[in-house]
Structure formats: C-alpha cells, structure tokens
mmCIF file of C-alpha atoms in Angstrom:
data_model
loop_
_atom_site.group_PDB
_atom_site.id
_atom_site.type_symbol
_atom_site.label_atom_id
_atom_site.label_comp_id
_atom_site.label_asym_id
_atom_site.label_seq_id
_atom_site.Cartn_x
_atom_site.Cartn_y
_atom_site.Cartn_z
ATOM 1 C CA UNK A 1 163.359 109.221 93.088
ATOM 2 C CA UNK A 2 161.927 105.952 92.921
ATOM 3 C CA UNK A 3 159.345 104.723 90.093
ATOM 4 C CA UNK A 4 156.977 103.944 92.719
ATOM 5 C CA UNK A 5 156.858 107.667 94.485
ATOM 6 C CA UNK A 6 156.630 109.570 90.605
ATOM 7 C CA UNK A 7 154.558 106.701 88.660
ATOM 8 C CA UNK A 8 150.867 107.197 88.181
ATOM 9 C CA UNK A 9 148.675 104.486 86.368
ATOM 10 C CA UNK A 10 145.507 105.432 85.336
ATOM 11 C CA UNK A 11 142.269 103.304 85.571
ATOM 12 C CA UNK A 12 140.112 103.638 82.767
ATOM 13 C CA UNK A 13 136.553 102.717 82.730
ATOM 14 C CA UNK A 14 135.870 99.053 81.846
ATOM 15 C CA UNK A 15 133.949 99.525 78.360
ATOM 16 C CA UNK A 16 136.362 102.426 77.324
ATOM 17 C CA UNK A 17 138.452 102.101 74.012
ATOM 18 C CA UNK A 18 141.700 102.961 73.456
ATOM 19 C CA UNK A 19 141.823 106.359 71.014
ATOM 20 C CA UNK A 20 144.792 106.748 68.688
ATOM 21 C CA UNK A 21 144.278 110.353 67.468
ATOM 22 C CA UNK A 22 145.299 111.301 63.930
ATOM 23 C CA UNK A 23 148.629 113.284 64.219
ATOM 24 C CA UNK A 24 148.659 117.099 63.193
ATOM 25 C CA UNK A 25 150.808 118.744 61.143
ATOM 26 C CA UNK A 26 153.344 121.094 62.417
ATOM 27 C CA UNK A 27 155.886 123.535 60.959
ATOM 28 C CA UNK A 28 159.202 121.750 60.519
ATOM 29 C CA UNK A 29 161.063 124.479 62.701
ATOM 30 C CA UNK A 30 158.489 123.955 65.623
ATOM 31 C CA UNK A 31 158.418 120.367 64.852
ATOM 32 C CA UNK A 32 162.428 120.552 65.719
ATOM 33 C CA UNK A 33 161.828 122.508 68.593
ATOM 34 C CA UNK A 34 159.601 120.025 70.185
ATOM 35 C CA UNK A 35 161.724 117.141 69.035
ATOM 36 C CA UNK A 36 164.739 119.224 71.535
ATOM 37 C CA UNK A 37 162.353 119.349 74.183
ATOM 38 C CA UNK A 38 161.307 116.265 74.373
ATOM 39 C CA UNK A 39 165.265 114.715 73.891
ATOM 40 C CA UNK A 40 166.035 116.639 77.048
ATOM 41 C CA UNK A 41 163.117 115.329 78.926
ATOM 42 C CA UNK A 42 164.156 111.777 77.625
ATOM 43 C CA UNK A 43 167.884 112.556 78.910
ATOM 44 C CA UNK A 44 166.824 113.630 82.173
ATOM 45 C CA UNK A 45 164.555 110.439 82.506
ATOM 46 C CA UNK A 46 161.294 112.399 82.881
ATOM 47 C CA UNK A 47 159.651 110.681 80.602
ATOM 48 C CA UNK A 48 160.685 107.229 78.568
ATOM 49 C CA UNK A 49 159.711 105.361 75.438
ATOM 50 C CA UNK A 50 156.795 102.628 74.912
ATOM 51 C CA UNK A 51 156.335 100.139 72.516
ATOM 52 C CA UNK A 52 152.783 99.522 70.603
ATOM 53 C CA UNK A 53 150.623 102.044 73.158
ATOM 54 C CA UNK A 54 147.233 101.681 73.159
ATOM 55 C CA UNK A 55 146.834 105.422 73.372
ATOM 56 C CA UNK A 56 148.457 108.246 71.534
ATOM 57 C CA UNK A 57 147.092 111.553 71.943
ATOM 58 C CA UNK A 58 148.941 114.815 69.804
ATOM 59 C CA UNK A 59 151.230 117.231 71.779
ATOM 60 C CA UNK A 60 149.772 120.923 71.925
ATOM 61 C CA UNK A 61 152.752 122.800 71.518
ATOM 62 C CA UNK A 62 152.806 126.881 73.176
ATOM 63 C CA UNK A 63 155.582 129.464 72.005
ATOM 64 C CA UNK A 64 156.811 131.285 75.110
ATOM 65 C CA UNK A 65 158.163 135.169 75.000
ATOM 66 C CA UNK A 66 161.605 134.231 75.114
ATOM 67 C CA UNK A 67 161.634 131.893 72.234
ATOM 68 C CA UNK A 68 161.187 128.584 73.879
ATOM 69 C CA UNK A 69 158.841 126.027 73.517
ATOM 70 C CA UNK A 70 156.233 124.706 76.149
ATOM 71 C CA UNK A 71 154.864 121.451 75.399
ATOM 72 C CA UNK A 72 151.344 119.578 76.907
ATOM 73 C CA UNK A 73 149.895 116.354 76.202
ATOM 74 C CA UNK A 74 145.841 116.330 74.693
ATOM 75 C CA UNK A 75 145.008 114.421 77.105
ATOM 76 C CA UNK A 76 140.870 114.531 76.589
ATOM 77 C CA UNK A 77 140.050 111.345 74.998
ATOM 78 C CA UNK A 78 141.875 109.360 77.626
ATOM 79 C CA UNK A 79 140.533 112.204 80.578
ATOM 80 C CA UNK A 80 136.796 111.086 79.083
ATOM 81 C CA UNK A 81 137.960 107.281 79.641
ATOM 82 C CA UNK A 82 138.965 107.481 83.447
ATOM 83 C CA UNK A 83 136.257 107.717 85.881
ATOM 84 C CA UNK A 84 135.777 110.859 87.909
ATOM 85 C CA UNK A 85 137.952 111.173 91.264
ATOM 86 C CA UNK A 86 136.454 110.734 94.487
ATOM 87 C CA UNK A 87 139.041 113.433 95.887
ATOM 88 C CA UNK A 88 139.565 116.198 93.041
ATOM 89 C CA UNK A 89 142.396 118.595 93.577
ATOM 90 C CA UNK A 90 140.806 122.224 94.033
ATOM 91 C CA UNK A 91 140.227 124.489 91.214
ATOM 92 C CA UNK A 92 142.390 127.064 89.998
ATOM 93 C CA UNK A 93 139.918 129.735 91.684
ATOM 94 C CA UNK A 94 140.064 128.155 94.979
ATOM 95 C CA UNK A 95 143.524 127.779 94.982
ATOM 96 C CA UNK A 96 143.949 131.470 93.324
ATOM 97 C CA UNK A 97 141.267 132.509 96.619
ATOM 98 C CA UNK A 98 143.524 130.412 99.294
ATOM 99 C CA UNK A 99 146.458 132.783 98.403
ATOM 100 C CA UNK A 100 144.435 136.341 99.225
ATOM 101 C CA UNK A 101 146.730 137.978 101.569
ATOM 102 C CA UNK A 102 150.239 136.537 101.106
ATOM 103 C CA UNK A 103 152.680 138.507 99.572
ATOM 104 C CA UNK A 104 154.265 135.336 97.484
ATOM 105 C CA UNK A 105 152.863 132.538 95.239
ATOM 106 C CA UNK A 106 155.335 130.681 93.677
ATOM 107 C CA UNK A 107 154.687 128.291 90.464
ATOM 108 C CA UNK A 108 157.106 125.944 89.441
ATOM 109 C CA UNK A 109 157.312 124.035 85.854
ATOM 110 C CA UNK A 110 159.851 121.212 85.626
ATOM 111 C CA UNK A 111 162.651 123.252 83.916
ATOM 112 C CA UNK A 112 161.580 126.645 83.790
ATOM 113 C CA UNK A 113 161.295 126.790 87.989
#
C-alpha cells in the first residue's frame, strides 16, 4: 500500500512542546516480549525507525489469555498537543448502538484478525 494511503501526520497546536516522557521500567521477560513484537512489526514494515524524535511517549504493554503480548502507544501528551477534530469518529457506544440487531460484529487487530 502506498505511504500516502497509510501515513497520517499530525498537526499539533502552534505553542505546543514536544514531551519526551521518562521511560518505565519493565520486567526483563516482558521487556523481551515487547522487543519480539515490535521486531515483527518492524519486519512487516508496519512501523519504521526515526532518528532524534521530538516526541517519545512509553508503550503500555497488556498480557493477553493465551500468553501473548498486546502493545499501545501513551499517546496523551501528544493527544493534549493536537487540536480537537472537526469530524470525530463516533464513540464506542454509538458504534456498540449502530450494531443492535445484527447477528455479527467483527473486530479486527493487525495480527490477531
């Protein structure tokens, strides 16, 4: 897929300032874990490396049932420095609402499917 269609640049508000947050300890088996994950998504070319980013926020890490690892982004100092959208997406009620009387609802992740 091209860079174009999949590449989202964020405007941040003209007086914000980039955050580096401090980096939080983790235990060195999870910390291995995450490192795997985030090899794979570097092999499959969903994400790539910077050099010198203004921003660096911590990854929350989440240990699923079957022994995997989930990992998100703390993305709330940088969320605070972007102004509000004129066209939110829909909350997760609404959306959960829009689905009374189907029979399916199908949520995707990008490996788990």
């Amino acid at each position: 897929i091209a860079p174009h269609i999949t590449v989202h640049n964020l405007v941040t508000k003209p007086d914000a300032k980039p955050i580096k947050q401090k980096s939080r300890p983790m235990k060195p088996k999870v910390a291995l874990m995450v490192k795997e994950e985030v090899m794979k998504l570097l092999q499959v070319g969903f994400i790539k490396p910077i050099d010198y980013s203004q921003w660096v926020s911590n990854i929350i890490h989440v240990l699923k049932k079957n022994g995997k690892i989930h990992i998100c982004i703390d993305f709330r100092d940088i969320n605070k420095a972007c102004p509000k959208d004129d066209f939110p997406l829909p909350s997760i009620d609404v959306i959960v609402d829009a689905t009374n009387g189907f029979e399916l609802l199908s949520l995707m992740d990008g490996f788990s499917g």
